Amino acid sequence: MTTLSIQNMSKSFDGELILDDLSIQVGEGEFVSILGPSGSGKSTLFHVIGGLFAPDSGDIKLDGESINGRRGSISYMPQSPSLLPWRTVIENVMLGQELHGKRDKEMAMGMIERAGLKGYEDAYPEDLSGGMKQRVAFIRALVSPQSFLCLDEPFSALDEFTRLDMQRWLLSIWEEDLSSVLFVTHNIDEALFMSDRIIVLSTRPARVQKEFKVPFPRPRDKEILLTEEFLKWKTDIFEELSQYV
């Protein structure tokens, strides 16, 4: 299990403050979502956590150890699947392992089967649907050696039905393995359906404005989306976000 602690972290680019004194915690096996207005710096936050940029101030710790400016400490999935077209499904899935010198084909094949992609391991990305490509990208992140996942709007390009199917699939995998996850989304329904906690960021420079602890028990099914309690929580979060639009 892995924990992430961000303490009083700030980041600027070209003299403009993007992230301002952020403090965010993700506990062992916890699924935490980040909501905020467009351009508030959510993707920048992931780039700093991933070590692409060092913070101007503050500290980022993984299991108590500082990872400021250190690449390769987390598993990251961007908005698009970003599969390499010249590599097969199994070769794309094992890319993260290869980069860290750790190959476990049996584990990768097992995850491909769990994702409903058995028989496609030797197919190329051009032969896959959008949802299938997304599953391959998720598997690549899940089988990478790093145990902390940063997911940056991974369902944003999918249609509503495929999106819900992918959400349920990811939760089924996560509820078995309980990796620690930090998840960026613009979708309130998605954040409520998937998360243990939701953190709302302000407009740029991004600050933590409010935190919501999601009360719904797990496992969750799509019927929860139609309940009065779900609608009430959605309304409360929408009103909070509306202050920054």
mmCIF file of C-alpha atoms in Angstrom:
data_model
loop_
_atom_site.group_PDB
_atom_site.id
_atom_site.type_symbol
_atom_site.label_atom_id
_atom_site.label_comp_id
_atom_site.label_asym_id
_atom_site.label_seq_id
_atom_site.Cartn_x
_atom_site.Cartn_y
_atom_site.Cartn_z
ATOM 1 C CA MET A 1 0.000 0.000 0.000
ATOM 2 C CA THR A 2 1.112 3.553 -0.688
ATOM 3 C CA THR A 3 0.318 6.971 0.755
ATOM 4 C CA LEU A 4 0.793 10.416 -0.817
ATOM 5 C CA SER A 5 1.251 13.617 1.161
ATOM 6 C CA ILE A 6 1.424 17.055 -0.474
ATOM 7 C CA GLN A 7 2.309 19.772 2.019
ATOM 8 C CA ASN A 8 2.076 23.525 1.315
ATOM 9 C CA MET A 9 3.111 23.062 -2.308
ATOM 10 C CA SER A 10 3.252 25.974 -4.761
ATOM 11 C CA LYS A 11 4.275 26.182 -8.410
ATOM 12 C CA SER A 12 4.697 29.102 -10.835
ATOM 13 C CA PHE A 13 5.449 29.379 -14.554
ATOM 14 C CA ASP A 14 6.823 32.552 -16.151
ATOM 15 C CA GLY A 15 6.012 34.519 -13.029
ATOM 16 C CA GLU A 16 2.384 33.331 -12.855
ATOM 17 C CA LEU A 17 1.356 31.418 -9.758
ATOM 18 C CA ILE A 18 -0.482 28.216 -10.834
ATOM 19 C CA LEU A 19 -0.685 26.179 -7.609
ATOM 20 C CA ASP A 20 -0.817 28.027 -4.305
ATOM 21 C CA ASP A 21 0.011 26.398 -0.965
ATOM 22 C CA LEU A 22 -1.731 23.092 -1.763
ATOM 23 C CA SER A 23 -1.974 20.412 0.918
ATOM 24 C CA ILE A 24 -3.548 17.100 -0.149
ATOM 25 C CA GLN A 25 -3.406 13.663 1.476
ATOM 26 C CA VAL A 26 -4.217 10.278 -0.072
ATOM 27 C CA GLY A 27 -4.278 7.353 2.341
ATOM 28 C CA GLU A 28 -3.561 3.683 1.765
ATOM 29 C CA GLY A 29 -6.000 2.193 -0.727
ATOM 30 C CA GLU A 30 -7.935 5.468 -0.968
ATOM 31 C CA PHE A 31 -9.607 6.821 -4.119
ATOM 32 C CA VAL A 32 -9.490 10.638 -4.070
ATOM 33 C CA SER A 33 -10.832 12.853 -6.877
ATOM 34 C CA ILE A 34 -9.863 16.413 -7.784
ATOM 35 C CA LEU A 35 -12.568 18.721 -9.168
ATOM 36 C CA GLY A 36 -12.002 22.267 -10.321
ATOM 37 C CA PRO A 37 -12.727 24.753 -13.093
ATOM 38 C CA SER A 38 -10.937 24.469 -16.437
ATOM 39 C CA GLY A 39 -7.452 25.925 -16.354
ATOM 40 C CA SER A 40 -7.165 25.779 -12.584
ATOM 41 C CA GLY A 41 -3.961 23.739 -12.701
ATOM 42 C CA LYS A 42 -5.172 20.170 -12.148
ATOM 43 C CA SER A 43 -2.923 18.705 -14.864
ATOM 44 C CA THR A 44 -0.010 20.831 -13.631
ATOM 45 C CA LEU A 45 -0.524 19.261 -10.209
ATOM 46 C CA PHE A 46 -0.043 15.806 -11.731
ATOM 47 C CA HIS A 47 3.052 16.933 -13.634
ATOM 48 C CA VAL A 48 4.603 18.150 -10.386
ATOM 49 C CA ILE A 49 3.676 14.941 -8.535
ATOM 50 C CA GLY A 50 5.162 12.942 -11.416
ATOM 51 C CA GLY A 51 8.450 14.846 -11.213
ATOM 52 C CA LEU A 52 8.246 16.590 -14.593
ATOM 53 C CA PHE A 53 8.568 19.855 -12.652
ATOM 54 C CA ALA A 54 9.882 20.516 -9.177
ATOM 55 C CA PRO A 55 7.653 22.553 -6.827
ATOM 56 C CA ASP A 56 8.738 26.098 -6.016
ATOM 57 C CA SER A 57 8.007 25.425 -2.357
ATOM 58 C CA GLY A 58 6.507 22.720 -0.187
ATOM 59 C CA ASP A 59 7.030 18.992 -0.273
ATOM 60 C CA ILE A 60 5.578 15.899 -1.969
ATOM 61 C CA LYS A 61 6.075 12.643 -0.093
ATOM 62 C CA LEU A 62 5.340 9.076 -1.134
ATOM 63 C CA ASP A 63 5.286 6.739 1.852
ATOM 64 C CA GLY A 64 7.057 9.433 3.860
ATOM 65 C CA GLU A 65 9.897 9.924 1.357
ATOM 66 C CA SER A 66 10.274 13.167 -0.598
ATOM 67 C CA ILE A 67 9.808 12.769 -4.376
ATOM 68 C CA ASN A 68 10.222 16.439 -5.332
ATOM 69 C CA GLY A 69 11.410 16.541 -8.955
ATOM 70 C CA ARG A 70 11.850 12.751 -9.079
ATOM 71 C CA ARG A 71 10.450 10.969 -12.121
ATOM 72 C CA GLY A 72 9.195 7.398 -12.167
ATOM 73 C CA SER A 73 7.727 7.336 -8.653
ATOM 74 C CA ILE A 74 4.078 7.130 -9.708
ATOM 75 C CA SER A 75 2.052 5.438 -12.428
ATOM 76 C CA TYR A 76 0.364 8.062 -14.610
ATOM 77 C CA MET A 77 -2.449 7.776 -17.141
ATOM 78 C CA PRO A 78 -3.195 10.846 -19.301
ATOM 79 C CA GLN A 79 -6.494 11.801 -20.952
ATOM 80 C CA SER A 80 -5.742 9.873 -24.153
ATOM 81 C CA PRO A 81 -4.662 6.206 -24.149
ATOM 82 C CA SER A 82 -1.300 7.127 -25.773
ATOM 83 C CA LEU A 83 -0.698 3.600 -27.048
ATOM 84 C CA LEU A 84 2.281 3.029 -29.314
ATOM 85 C CA PRO A 85 0.795 2.026 -32.711
ATOM 86 C CA TRP A 86 3.700 -0.263 -33.638
ATOM 87 C CA ARG A 87 3.343 -2.326 -30.450
ATOM 88 C CA THR A 88 0.740 -5.013 -29.786
ATOM 89 C CA VAL A 89 -1.642 -4.925 -26.823
ATOM 90 C CA ILE A 90 0.628 -7.080 -24.666
ATOM 91 C CA GLU A 91 3.677 -5.038 -25.694
ATOM 92 C CA ASN A 92 1.900 -1.774 -24.811
ATOM 93 C CA VAL A 93 0.736 -3.198 -21.485
ATOM 94 C CA MET A 94 4.272 -4.227 -20.527
ATOM 95 C CA LEU A 95 5.901 -0.927 -21.519
ATOM 96 C CA GLY A 96 5.993 0.458 -17.971
ATOM 97 C CA GLN A 97 7.497 -2.770 -16.689
ATOM 98 C CA GLU A 98 10.163 -2.714 -19.394
ATOM 99 C CA LEU A 99 11.168 0.853 -18.580
ATOM 100 C CA HIS A 100 11.827 -0.253 -14.993
ATOM 101 C CA GLY A 101 13.544 -3.491 -15.957
ATOM 102 C CA LYS A 102 10.777 -5.641 -14.487
ATOM 103 C CA ARG A 103 8.933 -7.945 -16.901
ATOM 104 C CA ASP A 104 6.012 -10.031 -15.671
ATOM 105 C CA LYS A 105 4.162 -11.331 -18.714
ATOM 106 C CA GLU A 106 2.006 -13.693 -16.657
ATOM 107 C CA MET A 107 0.685 -10.796 -14.579
ATOM 108 C CA ALA A 108 0.079 -8.703 -17.723
ATOM 109 C CA MET A 109 -1.810 -11.531 -19.436
ATOM 110 C CA GLY A 110 -3.909 -12.050 -16.325
ATOM 111 C CA MET A 111 -4.916 -8.380 -16.294
ATOM 112 C CA ILE A 112 -5.717 -8.466 -20.015
ATOM 113 C CA GLU A 113 -8.082 -11.367 -19.350
ATOM 114 C CA ARG A 114 -9.680 -9.555 -16.378
ATOM 115 C CA ALA A 115 -10.266 -6.586 -18.679
ATOM 116 C CA GLY A 116 -12.216 -8.749 -21.121
ATOM 117 C CA LEU A 117 -9.513 -8.493 -23.781
ATOM 118 C CA LYS A 118 -8.402 -12.114 -23.938
ATOM 119 C CA GLY A 119 -7.660 -12.954 -27.566
ATOM 120 C CA TYR A 120 -6.578 -9.378 -28.348
ATOM 121 C CA GLU A 121 -3.113 -9.555 -26.778
ATOM 122 C CA ASP A 122 -1.444 -9.687 -30.217
ATOM 123 C CA ALA A 123 -3.723 -7.064 -31.810
ATOM 124 C CA TYR A 124 -2.528 -3.540 -32.617
ATOM 125 C CA PRO A 125 -4.193 -0.319 -31.372
ATOM 126 C CA GLU A 126 -5.730 0.387 -34.781
ATOM 127 C CA ASP A 127 -7.791 -2.799 -34.389
ATOM 128 C CA LEU A 128 -9.340 -1.700 -31.075
ATOM 129 C CA SER A 129 -12.379 0.413 -30.196
ATOM 130 C CA GLY A 130 -12.018 3.534 -28.025
ATOM 131 C CA GLY A 131 -13.118 1.704 -24.895
ATOM 132 C CA MET A 132 -10.729 -1.177 -25.582
ATOM 133 C CA LYS A 133 -7.805 1.222 -26.045
ATOM 134 C CA GLN A 134 -8.701 2.842 -22.733
ATOM 135 C CA ARG A 135 -8.661 -0.536 -21.001
ATOM 136 C CA VAL A 136 -5.235 -1.309 -22.422
ATOM 137 C CA ALA A 137 -3.933 2.025 -21.113
ATOM 138 C CA PHE A 138 -5.420 1.304 -17.678
ATOM 139 C CA ILE A 139 -3.851 -2.144 -17.593
ATOM 140 C CA ARG A 140 -0.478 -0.616 -18.493
ATOM 141 C CA ALA A 141 -0.812 1.756 -15.530
ATOM 142 C CA LEU A 142 -2.021 -0.979 -13.185
ATOM 143 C CA VAL A 143 0.781 -3.458 -13.949
ATOM 144 C CA SER A 144 3.552 -0.860 -13.800
ATOM 145 C CA PRO A 145 5.841 -1.303 -10.776
ATOM 146 C CA GLN A 146 4.684 1.906 -9.082
ATOM 147 C CA SER A 147 1.808 1.364 -6.640
ATOM 148 C CA PHE A 148 0.358 4.909 -6.711
ATOM 149 C CA LEU A 149 -1.925 5.843 -9.631
ATOM 150 C CA CYS A 150 -2.540 9.334 -10.998
ATOM 151 C CA LEU A 151 -5.411 9.303 -13.498
ATOM 152 C CA ASP A 152 -5.920 12.519 -15.502
ATOM 153 C CA GLU A 153 -9.501 12.636 -16.912
ATOM 154 C CA PRO A 154 -9.145 9.152 -18.426
ATOM 155 C CA PHE A 155 -12.802 8.906 -19.501
ATOM 156 C CA SER A 156 -13.278 12.394 -20.953
ATOM 157 C CA ALA A 157 -13.206 11.288 -24.623
ATOM 158 C CA LEU A 158 -15.695 8.427 -24.208
ATOM 159 C CA ASP A 159 -19.436 8.468 -24.850
ATOM 160 C CA GLU A 160 -21.767 8.293 -21.838
ATOM 161 C CA PHE A 161 -22.473 4.548 -21.956
ATOM 162 C CA THR A 162 -18.857 3.546 -22.581
ATOM 163 C CA ARG A 163 -17.801 5.944 -19.848
ATOM 164 C CA LEU A 164 -20.095 4.338 -17.257
ATOM 165 C CA ASP A 165 -18.974 0.873 -18.332
ATOM 166 C CA MET A 166 -15.329 1.909 -17.909
ATOM 167 C CA GLN A 167 -16.013 3.479 -14.516
ATOM 168 C CA ARG A 168 -17.604 0.270 -13.267
ATOM 169 C CA TRP A 169 -14.780 -1.820 -14.710
ATOM 170 C CA LEU A 170 -12.094 0.326 -13.075
ATOM 171 C CA LEU A 171 -13.885 0.173 -9.717
ATOM 172 C CA SER A 172 -14.134 -3.618 -9.936
ATOM 173 C CA ILE A 173 -10.367 -3.833 -10.513
ATOM 174 C CA TRP A 174 -9.569 -1.236 -7.857
ATOM 175 C CA GLU A 175 -11.799 -2.875 -5.220
ATOM 176 C CA GLU A 176 -9.781 -6.089 -5.622
ATOM 177 C CA ASP A 177 -6.326 -4.497 -5.569
ATOM 178 C CA LEU A 178 -7.002 -1.277 -3.581
ATOM 179 C CA SER A 179 -4.217 0.796 -5.108
ATOM 180 C CA SER A 180 -4.056 4.391 -3.907
ATOM 181 C CA VAL A 181 -5.521 6.684 -6.579
ATOM 182 C CA LEU A 182 -5.581 10.425 -7.264
ATOM 183 C CA PHE A 183 -8.135 11.072 -10.004
ATOM 184 C CA VAL A 184 -8.750 14.295 -11.947
ATOM 185 C CA THR A 185 -12.165 14.812 -13.553
ATOM 186 C CA HIS A 186 -14.560 17.590 -14.598
ATOM 187 C CA ASN A 187 -17.561 15.319 -14.075
ATOM 188 C CA ILE A 188 -19.326 15.557 -10.699
ATOM 189 C CA ASP A 189 -21.291 12.321 -11.242
ATOM 190 C CA GLU A 190 -18.056 10.493 -11.996
ATOM 191 C CA ALA A 191 -16.298 11.861 -8.927
ATOM 192 C CA LEU A 192 -19.204 10.926 -6.638
ATOM 193 C CA PHE A 193 -19.628 7.470 -8.135
ATOM 194 C CA MET A 194 -15.959 6.511 -7.837
ATOM 195 C CA SER A 195 -14.417 8.363 -4.910
ATOM 196 C CA ASP A 196 -13.903 8.097 -1.174
ATOM 197 C CA ARG A 197 -13.222 11.838 -0.993
ATOM 198 C CA ILE A 198 -13.564 14.765 -3.418
ATOM 199 C CA ILE A 199 -11.294 17.816 -3.253
ATOM 200 C CA VAL A 200 -12.521 21.019 -4.904
ATOM 201 C CA LEU A 201 -9.911 23.446 -6.219
ATOM 202 C CA SER A 202 -10.419 27.159 -6.839
ATOM 203 C CA THR A 203 -9.621 29.062 -10.011
ATOM 204 C CA ARG A 204 -5.968 29.807 -10.729
ATOM 205 C CA PRO A 205 -3.930 30.020 -8.647
ATOM 206 C CA ALA A 206 -5.414 26.746 -7.441
ATOM 207 C CA ARG A 207 -6.077 26.375 -3.737
ATOM 208 C CA VAL A 208 -7.968 23.664 -1.879
ATOM 209 C CA GLN A 209 -11.375 25.227 -1.287
ATOM 210 C CA LYS A 210 -13.398 22.360 0.129
ATOM 211 C CA GLU A 211 -13.331 18.627 0.733
ATOM 212 C CA PHE A 212 -16.299 16.260 0.544
ATOM 213 C CA LYS A 213 -16.249 12.800 2.145
ATOM 214 C CA VAL A 214 -18.439 10.580 -0.043
ATOM 215 C CA PRO A 215 -20.882 8.569 2.120
ATOM 216 C CA PHE A 216 -21.918 5.825 -0.297
ATOM 217 C CA PRO A 217 -20.867 2.281 0.666
ATOM 218 C CA ARG A 218 -18.935 0.019 -1.660
ATOM 219 C CA PRO A 219 -19.335 -1.828 -3.942
ATOM 220 C CA ARG A 220 -21.339 0.691 -5.959
ATOM 221 C CA ASP A 221 -23.632 0.135 -8.923
ATOM 222 C CA LYS A 222 -25.149 2.478 -11.466
ATOM 223 C CA GLU A 223 -28.511 2.581 -9.642
ATOM 224 C CA ILE A 224 -26.942 4.887 -7.066
ATOM 225 C CA LEU A 225 -26.795 7.618 -9.736
ATOM 226 C CA LEU A 226 -30.594 7.932 -9.632
ATOM 227 C CA THR A 227 -31.078 8.213 -5.862
ATOM 228 C CA GLU A 228 -32.177 11.383 -4.062
ATOM 229 C CA GLU A 229 -29.089 11.287 -1.841
ATOM 230 C CA PHE A 230 -26.799 11.198 -4.873
ATOM 231 C CA LEU A 231 -28.625 14.164 -6.408
ATOM 232 C CA LYS A 232 -28.331 16.111 -3.146
ATOM 233 C CA TRP A 233 -24.577 15.566 -2.982
ATOM 234 C CA LYS A 234 -24.250 16.471 -6.658
ATOM 235 C CA THR A 235 -26.137 19.709 -6.032
ATOM 236 C CA ASP A 236 -23.925 20.625 -3.063
ATOM 237 C CA ILE A 237 -20.743 20.045 -5.062
ATOM 238 C CA PHE A 238 -22.123 21.887 -8.094
ATOM 239 C CA GLU A 239 -22.933 24.922 -5.931
ATOM 240 C CA GLU A 240 -19.411 24.870 -4.524
ATOM 241 C CA LEU A 241 -17.871 24.698 -8.001
ATOM 242 C CA SER A 242 -20.196 27.414 -9.319
ATOM 243 C CA GLN A 243 -18.396 29.955 -7.166
ATOM 244 C CA TYR A 244 -15.289 29.575 -9.331
ATOM 245 C CA VAL A 245 -16.801 29.611 -12.818
#
